[in-house]
mmCIF file of C-alpha atoms in Angstrom:
data_model
loop_
_atom_site.group_PDB
_atom_site.id
_atom_site.type_symbol
_atom_site.label_atom_id
_atom_site.label_comp_id
_atom_site.label_asym_id
_atom_site.label_seq_id
_atom_site.Cartn_x
_atom_site.Cartn_y
_atom_site.Cartn_z
ATOM 1 C CA UNK A 1 1.252 -3.996 -2.449
ATOM 2 C CA UNK A 2 1.304 -0.909 -0.061
ATOM 3 C CA UNK A 3 -1.438 1.476 0.015
ATOM 4 C CA UNK A 4 -0.997 5.048 1.071
ATOM 5 C CA UNK A 5 -4.713 5.683 1.707
ATOM 6 C CA UNK A 6 -6.637 7.713 4.018
ATOM 7 C CA UNK A 7 -9.228 5.726 5.920
ATOM 8 C CA UNK A 8 -9.982 2.007 5.587
ATOM 9 C CA UNK A 9 -9.013 0.583 2.325
ATOM 10 C CA UNK A 10 -10.091 -3.043 0.719
ATOM 11 C CA UNK A 11 -7.681 -3.552 -2.459
ATOM 12 C CA UNK A 12 -8.934 -6.016 -4.882
ATOM 13 C CA UNK A 13 -8.278 -7.948 -7.959
ATOM 14 C CA UNK A 14 -9.420 -6.942 -10.885
ATOM 15 C CA UNK A 15 -11.110 -10.530 -11.609
ATOM 16 C CA UNK A 16 -12.737 -13.148 -9.559
ATOM 17 C CA UNK A 17 -13.804 -10.836 -6.927
ATOM 18 C CA UNK A 18 -17.625 -10.346 -5.779
ATOM 19 C CA UNK A 19 -20.321 -11.555 -3.483
ATOM 20 C CA UNK A 20 -19.581 -14.615 -1.985
ATOM 21 C CA UNK A 21 -21.714 -18.125 -2.772
ATOM 22 C CA UNK A 22 -24.056 -19.080 0.123
ATOM 23 C CA UNK A 23 -23.281 -22.642 -0.469
ATOM 24 C CA UNK A 24 -26.071 -23.631 -2.349
ATOM 25 C CA UNK A 25 -25.559 -21.985 -5.830
ATOM 26 C CA UNK A 26 -26.960 -18.543 -5.551
ATOM 27 C CA UNK A 27 -24.714 -15.702 -4.946
ATOM 28 C CA UNK A 28 -25.576 -13.159 -2.358
ATOM 29 C CA UNK A 29 -25.470 -9.274 -3.199
ATOM 30 C CA UNK A 30 -22.788 -7.383 -1.823
ATOM 31 C CA UNK A 31 -23.616 -4.728 1.178
ATOM 32 C CA UNK A 32 -24.859 -1.621 -0.575
ATOM 33 C CA UNK A 33 -22.048 1.010 -0.205
ATOM 34 C CA UNK A 34 -22.236 4.920 0.168
ATOM 35 C CA UNK A 35 -24.984 4.764 2.068
ATOM 36 C CA UNK A 36 -26.318 8.563 3.684
ATOM 37 C CA UNK A 37 -29.024 9.817 5.148
ATOM 38 C CA UNK A 38 -30.327 13.360 5.741
ATOM 39 C CA UNK A 39 -33.431 14.744 7.136
ATOM 40 C CA UNK A 40 -36.112 16.098 4.712
ATOM 41 C CA UNK A 41 -38.500 17.692 7.412
ATOM 42 C CA UNK A 42 -39.312 17.118 11.139
ATOM 43 C CA UNK A 43 -41.020 14.170 10.150
ATOM 44 C CA UNK A 44 -38.989 12.560 7.491
ATOM 45 C CA UNK A 45 -35.511 11.660 6.019
ATOM 46 C CA UNK A 46 -34.044 10.816 2.795
ATOM 47 C CA UNK A 47 -31.870 7.507 2.425
ATOM 48 C CA UNK A 48 -29.514 7.372 -0.578
ATOM 49 C CA UNK A 49 -26.992 4.458 -1.353
ATOM 50 C CA UNK A 50 -24.960 3.459 -4.414
ATOM 51 C CA UNK A 51 -26.247 0.854 -6.358
ATOM 52 C CA UNK A 52 -24.658 -2.586 -6.117
ATOM 53 C CA UNK A 53 -23.009 -4.774 -8.828
ATOM 54 C CA UNK A 54 -25.342 -6.293 -11.251
ATOM 55 C CA UNK A 55 -23.777 -9.454 -10.494
ATOM 56 C CA UNK A 56 -25.815 -11.073 -9.074
ATOM 57 C CA UNK A 57 -28.763 -9.147 -10.401
ATOM 58 C CA UNK A 58 -30.078 -7.329 -7.454
ATOM 59 C CA UNK A 59 -34.186 -7.104 -7.749
ATOM 60 C CA UNK A 60 -35.094 -5.378 -4.551
ATOM 61 C CA UNK A 61 -33.336 -3.239 -1.750
ATOM 62 C CA UNK A 62 -34.649 -3.439 1.862
ATOM 63 C CA UNK A 63 -34.453 -0.068 4.280
ATOM 64 C CA UNK A 64 -34.379 -0.821 7.868
ATOM 65 C CA UNK A 65 -34.521 1.801 10.585
ATOM 66 C CA UNK A 66 -32.687 0.371 13.475
ATOM 67 C CA UNK A 67 -33.592 -3.457 13.250
ATOM 68 C CA UNK A 68 -37.119 -2.878 11.759
ATOM 69 C CA UNK A 69 -37.479 -3.002 7.813
ATOM 70 C CA UNK A 70 -39.422 0.084 6.901
ATOM 71 C CA UNK A 71 -39.309 0.418 3.053
ATOM 72 C CA UNK A 72 -38.586 -1.957 0.283
ATOM 73 C CA UNK A 73 -37.885 -0.663 -3.406
ATOM 74 C CA UNK A 74 -37.535 -1.864 -6.819
ATOM 75 C CA UNK A 75 -33.634 -3.004 -7.728
ATOM 76 C CA UNK A 76 -33.501 0.026 -10.188
ATOM 77 C CA UNK A 77 -33.975 2.618 -7.145
ATOM 78 C CA UNK A 78 -31.333 3.954 -4.869
ATOM 79 C CA UNK A 79 -33.222 6.439 -2.917
ATOM 80 C CA UNK A 80 -36.122 6.645 -0.490
ATOM 81 C CA UNK A 81 -37.823 8.967 1.723
ATOM 82 C CA UNK A 82 -38.861 7.710 5.300
ATOM 83 C CA UNK A 83 -41.943 9.495 6.647
ATOM 84 C CA UNK A 84 -43.875 9.305 9.614
ATOM 85 C CA UNK A 85 -41.198 9.938 12.126
ATOM 86 C CA UNK A 86 -40.653 11.984 14.968
ATOM 87 C CA UNK A 87 -39.160 15.690 15.238
ATOM 88 C CA UNK A 88 -36.071 15.974 17.234
ATOM 89 C CA UNK A 89 -34.912 12.454 16.920
ATOM 90 C CA UNK A 90 -31.961 10.789 15.847
ATOM 91 C CA UNK A 91 -32.650 7.494 13.703
ATOM 92 C CA UNK A 92 -30.408 4.915 12.541
ATOM 93 C CA UNK A 93 -30.620 3.319 8.816
ATOM 94 C CA UNK A 94 -29.242 0.701 6.894
ATOM 95 C CA UNK A 95 -29.872 -0.933 3.612
ATOM 96 C CA UNK A 96 -29.586 -4.756 2.299
ATOM 97 C CA UNK A 97 -29.801 -5.906 -1.418
ATOM 98 C CA UNK A 98 -32.058 -9.171 -2.404
ATOM 99 C CA UNK A 99 -31.119 -11.329 -5.173
ATOM 100 C CA UNK A 100 -33.575 -12.709 -7.539
ATOM 101 C CA UNK A 101 -33.993 -15.743 -5.378
ATOM 102 C CA UNK A 102 -35.381 -13.487 -2.557
ATOM 103 C CA UNK A 103 -31.967 -13.899 -0.597
ATOM 104 C CA UNK A 104 -30.696 -10.756 1.094
ATOM 105 C CA UNK A 105 -26.976 -10.027 1.207
ATOM 106 C CA UNK A 106 -25.416 -8.296 4.628
ATOM 107 C CA UNK A 107 -26.464 -5.126 5.367
ATOM 108 C CA UNK A 108 -24.463 -2.035 4.694
ATOM 109 C CA UNK A 109 -22.908 0.119 7.332
ATOM 110 C CA UNK A 110 -25.399 2.114 9.439
ATOM 111 C CA UNK A 111 -25.895 5.834 8.797
ATOM 112 C CA UNK A 112 -27.496 8.385 11.314
ATOM 113 C CA UNK A 113 -29.861 11.408 10.810
ATOM 114 C CA UNK A 114 -31.690 13.623 13.259
ATOM 115 C CA UNK A 115 -34.992 15.290 12.182
ATOM 116 C CA UNK A 116 -35.113 19.010 13.158
ATOM 117 C CA UNK A 117 -37.647 20.442 15.727
ATOM 118 C CA UNK A 118 -41.383 20.687 14.805
ATOM 119 C CA UNK A 119 -42.549 24.322 14.259
ATOM 120 C CA UNK A 120 -45.930 24.969 15.757
ATOM 121 C CA UNK A 121 -48.325 26.546 13.505
ATOM 122 C CA UNK A 122 -46.130 27.126 10.445
ATOM 123 C CA UNK A 123 -47.852 27.426 7.298
ATOM 124 C CA UNK A 124 -45.740 29.382 5.539
ATOM 125 C CA UNK A 125 -44.155 28.172 2.487
ATOM 126 C CA UNK A 126 -40.535 28.897 1.637
ATOM 127 C CA UNK A 127 -40.168 30.998 -1.535
ATOM 128 C CA UNK A 128 -39.220 29.487 -4.814
ATOM 129 C CA UNK A 129 -35.654 28.733 -5.459
ATOM 130 C CA UNK A 130 -34.108 31.037 -7.789
ATOM 131 C CA UNK A 131 -32.196 31.205 -11.178
ATOM 132 C CA UNK A 132 -31.624 27.495 -11.518
ATOM 133 C CA UNK A 133 -29.488 26.437 -14.045
ATOM 134 C CA UNK A 134 -27.123 23.248 -15.093
ATOM 135 C CA UNK A 135 -25.164 21.495 -17.620
ATOM 136 C CA UNK A 136 -24.879 18.113 -19.202
ATOM 137 C CA UNK A 137 -21.719 16.265 -17.730
ATOM 138 C CA UNK A 138 -21.126 13.453 -20.612
ATOM 139 C CA UNK A 139 -24.321 11.190 -21.757
ATOM 140 C CA UNK A 140 -25.490 10.175 -18.423
ATOM 141 C CA UNK A 141 -25.213 13.124 -15.782
ATOM 142 C CA UNK A 142 -26.197 16.576 -15.309
ATOM 143 C CA UNK A 143 -25.220 19.201 -12.758
ATOM 144 C CA UNK A 144 -27.847 21.634 -11.232
ATOM 145 C CA UNK A 145 -27.736 24.626 -9.134
ATOM 146 C CA UNK A 146 -30.041 27.027 -7.832
ATOM 147 C CA UNK A 147 -30.321 30.113 -5.520
ATOM 148 C CA UNK A 148 -31.580 29.786 -1.965
ATOM 149 C CA UNK A 149 -34.999 29.879 -0.970
ATOM 150 C CA UNK A 150 -36.194 32.007 1.967
ATOM 151 C CA UNK A 151 -38.314 31.073 4.893
ATOM 152 C CA UNK A 152 -39.363 32.280 8.030
ATOM 153 C CA UNK A 153 -38.172 29.111 9.988
ATOM 154 C CA UNK A 154 -35.435 27.840 7.528
ATOM 155 C CA UNK A 155 -35.353 25.504 4.596
ATOM 156 C CA UNK A 156 -34.904 21.906 5.945
ATOM 157 C CA UNK A 157 -34.192 20.338 2.150
ATOM 158 C CA UNK A 158 -34.281 20.892 -1.902
ATOM 159 C CA UNK A 159 -36.417 18.377 -3.676
ATOM 160 C CA UNK A 160 -35.192 17.841 -7.350
ATOM 161 C CA UNK A 161 -37.642 16.803 -9.732
ATOM 162 C CA UNK A 162 -37.487 15.580 -13.248
ATOM 163 C CA UNK A 163 -40.453 16.190 -15.082
ATOM 164 C CA UNK A 164 -43.218 15.661 -12.307
ATOM 165 C CA UNK A 165 -41.497 13.002 -10.592
ATOM 166 C CA UNK A 166 -39.190 13.699 -7.558
ATOM 167 C CA UNK A 167 -36.016 11.878 -8.109
ATOM 168 C CA UNK A 168 -33.583 13.075 -5.264
ATOM 169 C CA UNK A 169 -33.388 15.344 -2.205
ATOM 170 C CA UNK A 170 -30.664 17.430 -0.407
ATOM 171 C CA UNK A 171 -30.182 19.150 2.457
ATOM 172 C CA UNK A 172 -31.140 22.708 3.155
ATOM 173 C CA UNK A 173 -27.905 24.248 3.065
ATOM 174 C CA UNK A 174 -26.982 22.961 -0.376
ATOM 175 C CA UNK A 175 -27.636 24.493 -3.472
ATOM 176 C CA UNK A 176 -26.344 22.275 -5.920
ATOM 177 C CA UNK A 177 -26.422 18.646 -6.987
ATOM 178 C CA UNK A 178 -25.378 16.266 -9.690
ATOM 179 C CA UNK A 179 -28.242 13.768 -11.408
ATOM 180 C CA UNK A 180 -26.966 10.361 -12.644
ATOM 181 C CA UNK A 181 -28.037 7.341 -14.017
ATOM 182 C CA UNK A 182 -29.488 9.524 -17.101
ATOM 183 C CA UNK A 183 -29.888 8.023 -20.513
ATOM 184 C CA UNK A 184 -27.822 9.119 -23.252
ATOM 185 C CA UNK A 185 -28.902 11.542 -25.712
ATOM 186 C CA UNK A 186 -32.151 12.419 -23.898
ATOM 187 C CA UNK A 187 -33.929 15.766 -23.068
ATOM 188 C CA UNK A 188 -35.138 16.283 -19.647
ATOM 189 C CA UNK A 189 -36.470 18.889 -17.600
ATOM 190 C CA UNK A 190 -35.335 19.496 -13.894
ATOM 191 C CA UNK A 191 -37.208 21.780 -11.423
ATOM 192 C CA UNK A 192 -36.315 22.553 -7.434
ATOM 193 C CA UNK A 193 -38.791 22.814 -4.532
ATOM 194 C CA UNK A 194 -37.572 23.821 -1.074
ATOM 195 C CA UNK A 195 -39.398 22.324 1.880
ATOM 196 C CA UNK A 196 -39.152 23.326 5.664
ATOM 197 C CA UNK A 197 -39.540 21.655 8.872
ATOM 198 C CA UNK A 198 -42.998 21.664 8.729
ATOM 199 C CA UNK A 199 -43.410 19.753 5.282
ATOM 200 C CA UNK A 200 -44.539 23.235 3.820
ATOM 201 C CA UNK A 201 -43.330 23.000 -0.008
ATOM 202 C CA UNK A 202 -42.765 25.845 -2.324
ATOM 203 C CA UNK A 203 -43.615 26.537 -5.783
ATOM 204 C CA UNK A 204 -41.317 24.931 -8.355
ATOM 205 C CA UNK A 205 -38.267 26.640 -9.775
ATOM 206 C CA UNK A 206 -38.205 27.838 -13.317
ATOM 207 C CA UNK A 207 -37.639 24.627 -15.235
ATOM 208 C CA UNK A 208 -34.148 23.646 -16.368
ATOM 209 C CA UNK A 209 -34.162 21.622 -19.684
ATOM 210 C CA UNK A 210 -31.038 19.962 -20.554
ATOM 211 C CA UNK A 211 -30.053 17.396 -23.242
ATOM 212 C CA UNK A 212 -27.589 14.453 -22.624
ATOM 213 C CA UNK A 213 -24.998 13.823 -24.984
ATOM 214 C CA UNK A 214 -25.848 11.126 -27.394
ATOM 215 C CA UNK A 215 -23.849 7.771 -27.830
ATOM 216 C CA UNK A 216 -21.393 6.157 -25.427
ATOM 217 C CA UNK A 217 -20.376 8.227 -22.468
ATOM 218 C CA UNK A 218 -16.858 10.056 -22.884
ATOM 219 C CA UNK A 219 -17.476 10.642 -18.943
ATOM 220 C CA UNK A 220 -15.185 13.604 -18.830
ATOM 221 C CA UNK A 221 -17.348 15.521 -16.646
ATOM 222 C CA UNK A 222 -17.471 12.657 -14.167
ATOM 223 C CA UNK A 223 -13.621 11.632 -14.222
ATOM 224 C CA UNK A 224 -11.229 12.278 -11.424
ATOM 225 C CA UNK A 225 -9.040 15.190 -11.544
ATOM 226 C CA UNK A 226 -5.444 16.258 -10.976
ATOM 227 C CA UNK A 227 -4.637 12.993 -11.770
ATOM 228 C CA UNK A 228 -0.606 12.405 -11.108
ATOM 229 C CA UNK A 229 1.369 9.580 -11.431
ATOM 230 C CA UNK A 230 5.281 8.813 -10.282
ATOM 231 C CA UNK A 231 7.525 6.234 -9.569
ATOM 232 C CA UNK A 232 9.664 5.158 -6.601
ATOM 233 C CA UNK A 233 12.146 2.104 -5.735
ATOM 234 C CA UNK A 234 11.976 0.276 -2.243
ATOM 235 C CA UNK A 235 13.384 -2.670 -1.179
ATOM 236 C CA UNK A 236 14.659 -3.603 -4.883
ATOM 237 C CA UNK A 237 11.262 -3.126 -6.544
ATOM 238 C CA UNK A 238 9.490 -0.224 -8.401
ATOM 239 C CA UNK A 239 6.173 1.403 -7.317
ATOM 240 C CA UNK A 240 3.771 3.512 -9.040
ATOM 241 C CA UNK A 241 2.481 6.393 -7.037
ATOM 242 C CA UNK A 242 -1.025 7.762 -7.742
ATOM 243 C CA UNK A 243 -2.704 10.819 -6.681
ATOM 244 C CA UNK A 244 -5.905 12.294 -7.339
ATOM 245 C CA UNK A 245 -9.232 14.661 -6.537
ATOM 246 C CA UNK A 246 -12.479 12.588 -6.496
ATOM 247 C CA UNK A 247 -15.339 13.712 -9.105
ATOM 248 C CA UNK A 248 -17.751 16.004 -8.212
ATOM 249 C CA UNK A 249 -20.934 13.952 -7.756
ATOM 250 C CA UNK A 250 -23.635 13.783 -5.460
ATOM 251 C CA UNK A 251 -23.357 10.920 -3.294
ATOM 252 C CA UNK A 252 -20.248 8.921 -1.773
ATOM 253 C CA UNK A 253 -17.698 7.398 -4.053
ATOM 254 C CA UNK A 254 -16.523 4.365 -2.433
ATOM 255 C CA UNK A 255 -14.838 2.546 -5.375
ATOM 256 C CA UNK A 256 -11.659 3.456 -7.910
ATOM 257 C CA UNK A 257 -10.600 1.223 -10.872
ATOM 258 C CA UNK A 258 -6.838 1.482 -12.114
ATOM 259 C CA UNK A 259 -5.905 0.852 -15.815
ATOM 260 C CA UNK A 260 -2.689 -0.136 -16.238
ATOM 261 C CA UNK A 261 -1.373 -0.336 -19.908
ATOM 262 C CA UNK A 262 -4.736 -0.536 -21.374
ATOM 263 C CA UNK A 263 -6.236 -3.138 -18.953
ATOM 264 C CA UNK A 264 -7.534 -2.967 -15.171
ATOM 265 C CA UNK A 265 -5.345 -4.353 -12.856
ATOM 266 C CA UNK A 266 -6.778 -3.253 -9.446
ATOM 267 C CA UNK A 267 -10.030 -2.073 -7.777
ATOM 268 C CA UNK A 268 -9.762 -0.072 -4.680
ATOM 269 C CA UNK A 269 -12.930 -0.173 -2.370
ATOM 270 C CA UNK A 270 -13.376 1.978 1.102
ATOM 271 C CA UNK A 271 -14.518 0.010 3.960
ATOM 272 C CA UNK A 272 -14.988 3.145 5.917
ATOM 273 C CA UNK A 273 -15.577 6.789 5.053
ATOM 274 C CA UNK A 274 -13.473 8.002 1.717
ATOM 275 C CA UNK A 275 -11.057 10.757 2.508
ATOM 276 C CA UNK A 276 -12.040 14.601 1.792
ATOM 277 C CA UNK A 277 -9.691 16.080 -0.831
ATOM 278 C CA UNK A 278 -6.595 14.213 -2.616
ATOM 279 C CA UNK A 279 -6.383 10.442 -2.629
ATOM 280 C CA UNK A 280 -3.288 8.463 -2.708
ATOM 281 C CA UNK A 281 -2.436 5.181 -3.857
ATOM 282 C CA UNK A 282 0.876 2.656 -4.658
ATOM 283 C CA UNK A 283 1.121 -0.099 -6.067
ATOM 284 C CA UNK A 284 4.099 -2.737 -7.290
ATOM 285 C CA UNK A 285 4.890 -3.002 -10.618
ATOM 286 C CA UNK A 286 8.128 -5.039 -10.968
ATOM 287 C CA UNK A 287 12.084 -5.020 -10.469
ATOM 288 C CA UNK A 288 13.103 -4.000 -13.919
ATOM 289 C CA UNK A 289 14.357 -0.040 -14.552
ATOM 290 C CA UNK A 290 13.668 1.314 -17.818
ATOM 291 C CA UNK A 291 10.139 0.038 -18.164
ATOM 292 C CA UNK A 292 7.482 2.565 -19.406
ATOM 293 C CA UNK A 293 3.795 2.211 -18.078
ATOM 294 C CA UNK A 294 0.392 3.916 -19.022
ATOM 295 C CA UNK A 295 -1.715 4.502 -16.130
ATOM 296 C CA UNK A 296 -5.345 6.154 -15.685
ATOM 297 C CA UNK A 297 -7.958 5.431 -13.128
ATOM 298 C CA UNK A 298 -11.873 6.042 -12.926
ATOM 299 C CA UNK A 299 -14.563 5.915 -10.177
ATOM 300 C CA UNK A 300 -17.898 4.366 -9.662
ATOM 301 C CA UNK A 301 -20.622 6.622 -9.396
ATOM 302 C CA UNK A 302 -23.187 6.637 -6.831
ATOM 303 C CA UNK A 303 -25.647 5.326 -9.211
ATOM 304 C CA UNK A 304 -23.470 2.395 -9.799
ATOM 305 C CA UNK A 305 -21.792 3.191 -13.342
ATOM 306 C CA UNK A 306 -18.537 3.730 -14.038
ATOM 307 C CA UNK A 307 -17.178 7.278 -14.484
ATOM 308 C CA UNK A 308 -14.878 8.831 -17.155
ATOM 309 C CA UNK A 309 -11.407 7.850 -17.154
ATOM 310 C CA UNK A 310 -9.044 10.441 -15.757
ATOM 311 C CA UNK A 311 -6.095 11.664 -18.162
ATOM 312 C CA UNK A 312 -3.695 9.271 -19.236
ATOM 313 C CA UNK A 313 0.183 9.469 -17.696
ATOM 314 C CA UNK A 314 3.065 7.747 -18.916
ATOM 315 C CA UNK A 315 5.468 7.254 -16.214
ATOM 316 C CA UNK A 316 9.046 4.865 -16.393
ATOM 317 C CA UNK A 317 10.590 2.941 -13.647
ATOM 318 C CA UNK A 318 13.824 4.314 -12.419
ATOM 319 C CA UNK A 319 13.347 7.866 -14.112
ATOM 320 C CA UNK A 320 13.122 10.830 -12.164
#
């Protein structure tokens, strides 16, 4: 099997893989993937990660600053604000998952974030974010965007609220995001607030009411795009060559699943930073010419759920 991927890639069989047994009958959770850290102000950093697999069940996540555990959150959450930090300082964070028996899995990769400089005597909050709008993408996600806020010292981050609860933060240079992990057929109300380095917070934007699609998620808004499939022959065998663009989501996509002829055959997991732009992968399908195959792909979203399938392509070995 030959991979044509940018970055470090781990190829996993479609069954029988996952966290290893610790020798005492209780499986340990896998290391959280897709960990990111971004400064929210001069004294806070927002840490986010992809939810780990449900097998084994994750009951808690532990967040470390360096080697010191600074936060612990329930297994249903995958983001946290680390506060009381120093301005103009670079911090290193990692995340570990804990199972129901209280055993922690391996640590995630380390990520770094640098807090901005403190601003003396800054008591002026940013202006409210302008003209927010959005759309539902299937039954479990929405896309939001807004116009930039103004601030005399600059906006450090934007906080996204679902009702009165803060659910996410993005950097001050960002004016769009995707919120995932929502419930099908449910009405939500989102607002956005701007925050500066001194932790002054703007008034909330106008509310954006959105309703997710009912029933099971067709996932078209979270599917890989530009999906292409061809074949080539090498050393007397045939391979299917795939290429695609990652879906636009807020967070890091580190895992894909390939379905061949209606069933999953391979999972692809990046061990390092996923490639930007187009991704490509090639896999073995046999030595016979004239065999038709149907193939499609889907991504695991940052909230741990599977996104929608790409368009299905049909290819025939030995056919130009």
